Amino acid sequence: MQRVIRIVAVCVVIGFLVALIVFNATKPVDFTPWEMAMTKGDKETAKHHFIMYTDIFCPYCDKFSNALRAHAEDFQKDYIEDKNVFFEIRMTDVNYTYGHSNNSRPGGEGAYCAAAQDNFWGYYDALLTKLYDDYHSKGIGVSKDSEHIPDLPDSYFSDAAEKGGLDVEKFNACMESDEMLAKLDSNTKRAQNALQSGVPYFVFDKYTANGFLGQWDAEGYDWEQAKLLLDAGLASKQ
């Protein structure tokens, strides 16, 4: 029985790599960063550029980001520093655009308001933590067939901004003015022109990858899957 399980696991990993890592020569990617506040690493010296197109209310996007956050020291040392990777998040609200989640719009707008304070990562990490604690850990909003996350009040995003160390007064003023919606809409359209399907969508040097495998109740599994993707991307330049 254990032998069968191992064989199945190997097949899953092989299938994951074949399906996930797809060479895309027809759509050259513009590697000019969209928002420097949504990056990690040194763009000027990096040998590799890794882009993640995402939507905060895409559950498997969140799983990938949470895996990196849970292993932040390893990611920083092994990839950003040792492997010389420049990591960029390109924030969209495609799930709102496709009618999957009304929350994607304020969530994405809040990301750009946080970037305007040069504290995107504080907001992003705090909001993903709240979403996991309040919903994903309870099986809510984890797939199209699960119970959906309800439309959230403005205060939900303000609370994340406060927990993330932002100036909440400035954040709320930014959200109320809708000054970042034009940027969010423009970048969502740019992303839709690049996406092969939905999000998460990754571009790592020469390779592109759709989706992210993950298990909601398997500690460490998501980080292993994230490393598979990262290492495959690194190999594309060898």
PDB file of C-alpha atoms in Angstrom:
ATOM      1  CA  MET A   1       0.000   0.000   0.000  1.00  0.00           C
ATOM      2  CA  GLN A   2       2.821   2.384   0.886  1.00  0.00           C
ATOM      3  CA  ARG A   3       4.484   1.607  -2.444  1.00  0.00           C
ATOM      4  CA  VAL A   4       1.297   2.550  -4.271  1.00  0.00           C
ATOM      5  CA  ILE A   5       1.075   5.806  -2.307  1.00  0.00           C
ATOM      6  CA  ARG A   6       4.683   6.641  -3.204  1.00  0.00           C
ATOM      7  CA  ILE A   7       4.060   5.945  -6.886  1.00  0.00           C
ATOM      8  CA  VAL A   8       0.955   8.129  -6.855  1.00  0.00           C
ATOM      9  CA  ALA A   9       2.877  10.917  -5.093  1.00  0.00           C
ATOM     10  CA  VAL A  10       5.667  10.771  -7.683  1.00  0.00           C
ATOM     11  CA  CYS A  11       3.121  10.883 -10.508  1.00  0.00           C
ATOM     12  CA  VAL A  12       1.428  13.890  -8.919  1.00  0.00           C
ATOM     13  CA  VAL A  13       4.723  15.769  -8.649  1.00  0.00           C
ATOM     14  CA  ILE A  14       5.693  14.930 -12.239  1.00  0.00           C
ATOM     15  CA  GLY A  15       2.275  15.962 -13.466  1.00  0.00           C
ATOM     16  CA  PHE A  16       2.529  19.154 -11.456  1.00  0.00           C
ATOM     17  CA  LEU A  17       5.843  20.105 -13.044  1.00  0.00           C
ATOM     18  CA  VAL A  18       4.713  19.244 -16.562  1.00  0.00           C
ATOM     19  CA  ALA A  19       1.454  21.153 -16.213  1.00  0.00           C
ATOM     20  CA  LEU A  20       2.856  24.022 -14.199  1.00  0.00           C
ATOM     21  CA  ILE A  21       6.001  24.897 -16.136  1.00  0.00           C
ATOM     22  CA  VAL A  22       5.047  25.840 -19.659  1.00  0.00           C
ATOM     23  CA  PHE A  23       7.417  27.607 -22.025  1.00  0.00           C
ATOM     24  CA  ASN A  24       5.730  30.595 -23.578  1.00  0.00           C
ATOM     25  CA  ALA A  25       7.606  32.095 -26.501  1.00  0.00           C
ATOM     26  CA  THR A  26       4.654  33.867 -28.080  1.00  0.00           C
ATOM     27  CA  LYS A  27       4.058  36.478 -25.378  1.00  0.00           C
ATOM     28  CA  PRO A  28       7.262  38.198 -24.334  1.00  0.00           C
ATOM     29  CA  VAL A  29       6.986  39.549 -20.816  1.00  0.00           C
ATOM     30  CA  ASP A  30       7.840  43.101 -19.867  1.00  0.00           C
ATOM     31  CA  PHE A  31      10.025  42.704 -16.792  1.00  0.00           C
ATOM     32  CA  THR A  32       9.801  46.373 -15.847  1.00  0.00           C
ATOM     33  CA  PRO A  33       8.387  46.289 -12.280  1.00  0.00           C
ATOM     34  CA  TRP A  34       4.844  47.603 -11.898  1.00  0.00           C
ATOM     35  CA  GLU A  35       5.225  48.688  -8.253  1.00  0.00           C
ATOM     36  CA  MET A  36       8.613  48.706  -6.564  1.00  0.00           C
ATOM     37  CA  ALA A  37       6.879  48.598  -3.168  1.00  0.00           C
ATOM     38  CA  MET A  38       5.526  45.155  -4.142  1.00  0.00           C
ATOM     39  CA  THR A  39       8.969  43.630  -4.704  1.00  0.00           C
ATOM     40  CA  LYS A  40      11.754  41.930  -2.782  1.00  0.00           C
ATOM     41  CA  GLY A  41      15.413  41.933  -3.777  1.00  0.00           C
ATOM     42  CA  ASP A  42      17.651  44.207  -5.820  1.00  0.00           C
ATOM     43  CA  LYS A  43      16.409  44.747  -9.372  1.00  0.00           C
ATOM     44  CA  GLU A  44      19.726  46.241 -10.488  1.00  0.00           C
ATOM     45  CA  THR A  45      21.881  43.282  -9.495  1.00  0.00           C
ATOM     46  CA  ALA A  46      19.449  40.331  -9.657  1.00  0.00           C
ATOM     47  CA  LYS A  47      20.154  37.550 -12.148  1.00  0.00           C
ATOM     48  CA  HIS A  48      16.610  36.204 -12.023  1.00  0.00           C
ATOM     49  CA  HIS A  49      13.197  37.902 -12.116  1.00  0.00           C
ATOM     50  CA  PHE A  50      10.240  36.044 -10.633  1.00  0.00           C
ATOM     51  CA  ILE A  51       6.757  37.529 -11.113  1.00  0.00           C
ATOM     52  CA  MET A  52       3.528  36.446  -9.459  1.00  0.00           C
ATOM     53  CA  TYR A  53       0.264  37.737 -10.924  1.00  0.00           C
ATOM     54  CA  THR A  54      -2.268  37.489  -8.116  1.00  0.00           C
ATOM     55  CA  ASP A  55      -5.543  38.507  -6.525  1.00  0.00           C
ATOM     56  CA  ILE A  56      -5.781  38.664  -2.738  1.00  0.00           C
ATOM     57  CA  PHE A  57      -9.054  36.722  -2.865  1.00  0.00           C
ATOM     58  CA  CYS A  58      -7.584  33.880  -4.922  1.00  0.00           C
ATOM     59  CA  PRO A  59      -7.158  31.115  -2.292  1.00  0.00           C
ATOM     60  CA  TYR A  60      -4.300  29.278  -3.994  1.00  0.00           C
ATOM     61  CA  CYS A  61      -2.492  32.549  -4.590  1.00  0.00           C
ATOM     62  CA  ASP A  62      -2.756  33.074  -0.842  1.00  0.00           C
ATOM     63  CA  LYS A  63      -1.432  29.577  -0.168  1.00  0.00           C
ATOM     64  CA  PHE A  64       1.711  30.298  -2.167  1.00  0.00           C
ATOM     65  CA  SER A  65       2.234  33.655  -0.451  1.00  0.00           C
ATOM     66  CA  ASN A  66       1.582  32.151   2.972  1.00  0.00           C
ATOM     67  CA  ALA A  67       4.148  29.420   2.283  1.00  0.00           C
ATOM     68  CA  LEU A  68       6.756  32.074   1.461  1.00  0.00           C
ATOM     69  CA  ARG A  69       5.760  34.094   4.517  1.00  0.00           C
ATOM     70  CA  ALA A  70       5.923  31.074   6.838  1.00  0.00           C
ATOM     71  CA  HIS A  71       9.441  30.393   5.553  1.00  0.00           C
ATOM     72  CA  ALA A  72      10.463  34.006   5.077  1.00  0.00           C
ATOM     73  CA  GLU A  73      14.018  33.501   6.335  1.00  0.00           C
ATOM     74  CA  ASP A  74      14.607  30.532   4.013  1.00  0.00           C
ATOM     75  CA  PHE A  75      13.090  32.362   1.054  1.00  0.00           C
ATOM     76  CA  GLN A  76      15.183  35.463   1.717  1.00  0.00           C
ATOM     77  CA  LYS A  77      18.443  33.579   2.206  1.00  0.00           C
ATOM     78  CA  ASP A  78      18.108  30.725  -0.291  1.00  0.00           C
ATOM     79  CA  TYR A  79      16.458  32.587  -3.153  1.00  0.00           C
ATOM     80  CA  ILE A  80      16.581  36.373  -2.811  1.00  0.00           C
ATOM     81  CA  GLU A  81      20.187  36.428  -1.574  1.00  0.00           C
ATOM     82  CA  ASP A  82      21.921  33.154  -2.529  1.00  0.00           C
ATOM     83  CA  LYS A  83      20.175  32.620  -5.884  1.00  0.00           C
ATOM     84  CA  ASN A  84      19.984  36.363  -6.591  1.00  0.00           C
ATOM     85  CA  VAL A  85      16.248  36.493  -7.310  1.00  0.00           C
ATOM     86  CA  PHE A  86      14.175  39.646  -7.706  1.00  0.00           C
ATOM     87  CA  PHE A  87      10.614  38.792  -6.638  1.00  0.00           C
ATOM     88  CA  GLU A  88       7.670  40.891  -7.796  1.00  0.00           C
ATOM     89  CA  ILE A  89       3.952  40.713  -7.050  1.00  0.00           C
ATOM     90  CA  ARG A  90       1.610  42.118  -9.690  1.00  0.00           C
ATOM     91  CA  MET A  91      -1.668  42.817  -7.940  1.00  0.00           C
ATOM     92  CA  THR A  92      -5.001  42.559  -9.763  1.00  0.00           C
ATOM     93  CA  ASP A  93      -8.683  42.149  -8.992  1.00  0.00           C
ATOM     94  CA  VAL A  94      -9.381  39.580 -11.715  1.00  0.00           C
ATOM     95  CA  ASN A  95     -11.678  37.639  -9.386  1.00  0.00           C
ATOM     96  CA  TYR A  96     -13.886  40.720  -9.170  1.00  0.00           C
ATOM     97  CA  THR A  97     -13.653  41.223 -12.929  1.00  0.00           C
ATOM     98  CA  TYR A  98     -14.710  37.607 -13.542  1.00  0.00           C
ATOM     99  CA  GLY A  99     -17.535  37.855 -10.991  1.00  0.00           C
ATOM    100  CA  HIS A 100     -15.952  35.497  -8.448  1.00  0.00           C
ATOM    101  CA  SER A 101     -15.492  37.862  -5.488  1.00  0.00           C
ATOM    102  CA  ASN A 102     -16.620  41.403  -4.744  1.00  0.00           C
ATOM    103  CA  ASN A 103     -13.907  41.536  -2.071  1.00  0.00           C
ATOM    104  CA  SER A 104     -11.163  41.483  -4.679  1.00  0.00           C
ATOM    105  CA  ARG A 105     -11.808  45.101  -5.538  1.00  0.00           C
ATOM    106  CA  PRO A 106     -11.281  46.685  -2.098  1.00  0.00           C
ATOM    107  CA  GLY A 107      -8.568  44.133  -1.351  1.00  0.00           C
ATOM    108  CA  GLY A 108      -6.629  45.104  -4.471  1.00  0.00           C
ATOM    109  CA  GLU A 109      -7.296  48.811  -4.004  1.00  0.00           C
ATOM    110  CA  GLY A 110      -5.982  48.529  -0.460  1.00  0.00           C
ATOM    111  CA  ALA A 111      -2.799  46.927  -1.788  1.00  0.00           C
ATOM    112  CA  TYR A 112      -2.065  49.979  -3.926  1.00  0.00           C
ATOM    113  CA  CYS A 113      -2.971  52.351  -1.086  1.00  0.00           C
ATOM    114  CA  ALA A 114      -0.490  50.439   1.087  1.00  0.00           C
ATOM    115  CA  ALA A 115       2.142  50.612  -1.657  1.00  0.00           C
ATOM    116  CA  ALA A 116       1.661  54.392  -1.708  1.00  0.00           C
ATOM    117  CA  GLN A 117       2.812  54.352   1.930  1.00  0.00           C
ATOM    118  CA  ASP A 118       5.695  52.057   0.937  1.00  0.00           C
ATOM    119  CA  ASN A 119       4.275  49.380   3.229  1.00  0.00           C
ATOM    120  CA  PHE A 120       2.596  46.933   0.870  1.00  0.00           C
ATOM    121  CA  TRP A 121       4.100  43.917   2.635  1.00  0.00           C
ATOM    122  CA  GLY A 122       2.761  44.953   6.034  1.00  0.00           C
ATOM    123  CA  TYR A 123      -0.782  45.208   4.654  1.00  0.00           C
ATOM    124  CA  TYR A 124      -0.486  42.085   2.498  1.00  0.00           C
ATOM    125  CA  ASP A 125       0.816  39.852   5.268  1.00  0.00           C
ATOM    126  CA  ALA A 126      -1.726  41.166   7.782  1.00  0.00           C
ATOM    127  CA  LEU A 127      -4.657  40.708   5.405  1.00  0.00           C
ATOM    128  CA  LEU A 128      -3.620  37.175   4.408  1.00  0.00           C
ATOM    129  CA  THR A 129      -3.270  36.289   8.086  1.00  0.00           C
ATOM    130  CA  LYS A 130      -6.780  37.612   8.799  1.00  0.00           C
ATOM    131  CA  LEU A 131      -8.251  35.748   5.833  1.00  0.00           C
ATOM    132  CA  TYR A 132      -6.647  32.496   6.916  1.00  0.00           C
ATOM    133  CA  ASP A 133      -7.712  32.827  10.546  1.00  0.00           C
ATOM    134  CA  ASP A 134     -11.249  33.998   9.777  1.00  0.00           C
ATOM    135  CA  TYR A 135     -12.100  31.943   6.691  1.00  0.00           C
ATOM    136  CA  HIS A 136      -9.576  29.684   4.949  1.00  0.00           C
ATOM    137  CA  SER A 137      -8.701  27.715   8.095  1.00  0.00           C
ATOM    138  CA  LYS A 138     -12.423  26.961   8.439  1.00  0.00           C
ATOM    139  CA  GLY A 139     -12.807  25.772   4.856  1.00  0.00           C
ATOM    140  CA  ILE A 140     -14.529  28.981   3.723  1.00  0.00           C
ATOM    141  CA  GLY A 141     -13.469  30.504   0.409  1.00  0.00           C
ATOM    142  CA  VAL A 142     -10.953  27.763  -0.366  1.00  0.00           C
ATOM    143  CA  SER A 143     -12.498  26.655  -3.678  1.00  0.00           C
ATOM    144  CA  LYS A 144     -15.345  27.406  -6.045  1.00  0.00           C
ATOM    145  CA  ASP A 145     -17.390  24.659  -4.370  1.00  0.00           C
ATOM    146  CA  SER A 146     -16.807  25.781  -0.779  1.00  0.00           C
ATOM    147  CA  GLU A 147     -18.817  28.320   1.194  1.00  0.00           C
ATOM    148  CA  HIS A 148     -17.937  31.777  -0.118  1.00  0.00           C
ATOM    149  CA  ILE A 149     -16.382  34.544   1.944  1.00  0.00           C
ATOM    150  CA  PRO A 150     -19.135  37.156   2.462  1.00  0.00           C
ATOM    151  CA  ASP A 151     -18.761  40.708   1.207  1.00  0.00           C
ATOM    152  CA  LEU A 152     -16.482  42.309   3.769  1.00  0.00           C
ATOM    153  CA  PRO A 153     -16.907  45.784   5.275  1.00  0.00           C
ATOM    154  CA  ASP A 154     -14.360  48.548   4.714  1.00  0.00           C
ATOM    155  CA  SER A 155     -13.258  48.126   8.321  1.00  0.00           C
ATOM    156  CA  TYR A 156     -11.894  44.660   7.529  1.00  0.00           C
ATOM    157  CA  PHE A 157      -9.254  46.180   5.257  1.00  0.00           C
ATOM    158  CA  SER A 158      -8.602  49.076   7.629  1.00  0.00           C
ATOM    159  CA  ASP A 159      -7.963  46.574  10.417  1.00  0.00           C
ATOM    160  CA  ALA A 160      -5.415  44.803   8.215  1.00  0.00           C
ATOM    161  CA  ALA A 161      -3.759  48.131   7.454  1.00  0.00           C
ATOM    162  CA  GLU A 162      -3.537  48.925  11.168  1.00  0.00           C
ATOM    163  CA  LYS A 163      -2.126  45.489  12.012  1.00  0.00           C
ATOM    164  CA  GLY A 164       0.349  45.922   9.168  1.00  0.00           C
ATOM    165  CA  GLY A 165       1.711  49.140  10.629  1.00  0.00           C
ATOM    166  CA  LEU A 166       0.247  51.588   8.125  1.00  0.00           C
ATOM    167  CA  ASP A 167      -0.992  55.091   8.802  1.00  0.00           C
ATOM    168  CA  VAL A 168      -4.675  54.132   9.034  1.00  0.00           C
ATOM    169  CA  GLU A 169      -5.954  57.669   8.548  1.00  0.00           C
ATOM    170  CA  LYS A 170      -4.057  58.005   5.273  1.00  0.00           C
ATOM    171  CA  PHE A 171      -5.097  54.479   4.240  1.00  0.00           C
ATOM    172  CA  ASN A 172      -8.792  55.187   4.848  1.00  0.00           C
ATOM    173  CA  ALA A 173      -8.575  58.495   2.982  1.00  0.00           C
ATOM    174  CA  CYS A 174      -6.966  56.718   0.036  1.00  0.00           C
ATOM    175  CA  MET A 175      -9.681  54.054  -0.001  1.00  0.00           C
ATOM    176  CA  GLU A 176     -12.511  56.580   0.327  1.00  0.00           C
ATOM    177  CA  SER A 177     -11.176  58.701  -2.530  1.00  0.00           C
ATOM    178  CA  ASP A 178     -10.881  55.681  -4.879  1.00  0.00           C
ATOM    179  CA  GLU A 179      -7.675  57.270  -6.154  1.00  0.00           C
ATOM    180  CA  MET A 180      -6.031  53.888  -6.725  1.00  0.00           C
ATOM    181  CA  LEU A 181      -8.884  52.278  -8.663  1.00  0.00           C
ATOM    182  CA  ALA A 182      -7.610  53.562 -12.013  1.00  0.00           C
ATOM    183  CA  LYS A 183      -4.220  51.939 -11.362  1.00  0.00           C
ATOM    184  CA  LEU A 184      -5.864  48.711 -10.208  1.00  0.00           C
ATOM    185  CA  ASP A 185      -8.083  48.600 -13.292  1.00  0.00           C
ATOM    186  CA  SER A 186      -5.201  49.359 -15.645  1.00  0.00           C
ATOM    187  CA  ASN A 187      -2.964  46.691 -14.123  1.00  0.00           C
ATOM    188  CA  THR A 188      -5.764  44.130 -14.125  1.00  0.00           C
ATOM    189  CA  LYS A 189      -6.194  44.671 -17.867  1.00  0.00           C
ATOM    190  CA  ARG A 190      -2.437  44.365 -18.371  1.00  0.00           C
ATOM    191  CA  ALA A 191      -2.488  41.116 -16.433  1.00  0.00           C
ATOM    192  CA  GLN A 192      -5.394  39.724 -18.435  1.00  0.00           C
ATOM    193  CA  ASN A 193      -3.389  40.247 -21.605  1.00  0.00           C
ATOM    194  CA  ALA A 194      -0.556  38.190 -20.114  1.00  0.00           C
ATOM    195  CA  LEU A 195      -2.461  35.444 -18.305  1.00  0.00           C
ATOM    196  CA  GLN A 196      -2.747  31.987 -19.829  1.00  0.00           C
ATOM    197  CA  SER A 197      -5.773  31.317 -17.635  1.00  0.00           C
ATOM    198  CA  GLY A 198      -6.496  32.568 -14.131  1.00  0.00           C
ATOM    199  CA  VAL A 199      -4.324  33.345 -11.129  1.00  0.00           C
ATOM    200  CA  PRO A 200      -1.904  32.592  -9.659  1.00  0.00           C
ATOM    201  CA  TYR A 201       0.173  32.963 -12.766  1.00  0.00           C
ATOM    202  CA  PHE A 202       3.947  32.919 -12.470  1.00  0.00           C
ATOM    203  CA  VAL A 203       6.669  34.139 -14.793  1.00  0.00           C
ATOM    204  CA  PHE A 204      10.192  33.115 -13.852  1.00  0.00           C
ATOM    205  CA  ASP A 205      12.862  34.072 -16.368  1.00  0.00           C
ATOM    206  CA  LYS A 206      11.983  32.054 -19.496  1.00  0.00           C
ATOM    207  CA  TYR A 207       9.175  30.002 -18.031  1.00  0.00           C
ATOM    208  CA  THR A 208       5.547  30.521 -17.112  1.00  0.00           C
ATOM    209  CA  ALA A 209       3.403  28.509 -14.734  1.00  0.00           C
ATOM    210  CA  ASN A 210      -0.338  28.368 -14.089  1.00  0.00           C
ATOM    211  CA  GLY A 211      -1.830  27.527 -10.713  1.00  0.00           C
ATOM    212  CA  PHE A 212      -0.373  26.251  -7.483  1.00  0.00           C
ATOM    213  CA  LEU A 213      -0.820  22.879  -5.828  1.00  0.00           C
ATOM    214  CA  GLY A 214      -1.435  22.955  -2.117  1.00  0.00           C
ATOM    215  CA  GLN A 215      -3.030  21.110   0.778  1.00  0.00           C
ATOM    216  CA  TRP A 216      -4.909  23.053   3.418  1.00  0.00           C
ATOM    217  CA  ASP A 217      -4.090  20.624   6.229  1.00  0.00           C
ATOM    218  CA  ALA A 218      -0.542  19.433   5.409  1.00  0.00           C
ATOM    219  CA  GLU A 219       2.124  21.377   7.286  1.00  0.00           C
ATOM    220  CA  GLY A 220       5.203  22.020   5.166  1.00  0.00           C
ATOM    221  CA  TYR A 221       3.669  20.687   1.959  1.00  0.00           C
ATOM    222  CA  ASP A 222       3.019  24.123   0.440  1.00  0.00           C
ATOM    223  CA  TRP A 223       6.623  25.223   1.008  1.00  0.00           C
ATOM    224  CA  GLU A 224       7.875  22.069  -0.725  1.00  0.00           C
ATOM    225  CA  GLN A 225       5.622  22.807  -3.691  1.00  0.00           C
ATOM    226  CA  ALA A 226       6.761  26.442  -3.736  1.00  0.00           C
ATOM    227  CA  LYS A 227      10.391  25.313  -3.814  1.00  0.00           C
ATOM    228  CA  LEU A 228       9.658  22.979  -6.731  1.00  0.00           C
ATOM    229  CA  LEU A 229       8.325  25.948  -8.687  1.00  0.00           C
ATOM    230  CA  LEU A 230      11.186  28.246  -7.672  1.00  0.00           C
ATOM    231  CA  ASP A 231      13.865  25.676  -8.488  1.00  0.00           C
ATOM    232  CA  ALA A 232      12.299  24.868 -11.845  1.00  0.00           C
ATOM    233  CA  GLY A 233      12.305  28.563 -12.688  1.00  0.00           C
ATOM    234  CA  LEU A 234      15.946  28.878 -11.728  1.00  0.00           C
ATOM    235  CA  ALA A 235      16.797  25.943 -13.969  1.00  0.00           C
ATOM    236  CA  SER A 236      15.338  27.748 -16.983  1.00  0.00           C
ATOM    237  CA  LYS A 237      18.450  29.903 -17.268  1.00  0.00           C
ATOM    238  CA  GLN A 238      20.937  27.054 -16.938  1.00  0.00           C
TER     239      GLN A 238
END
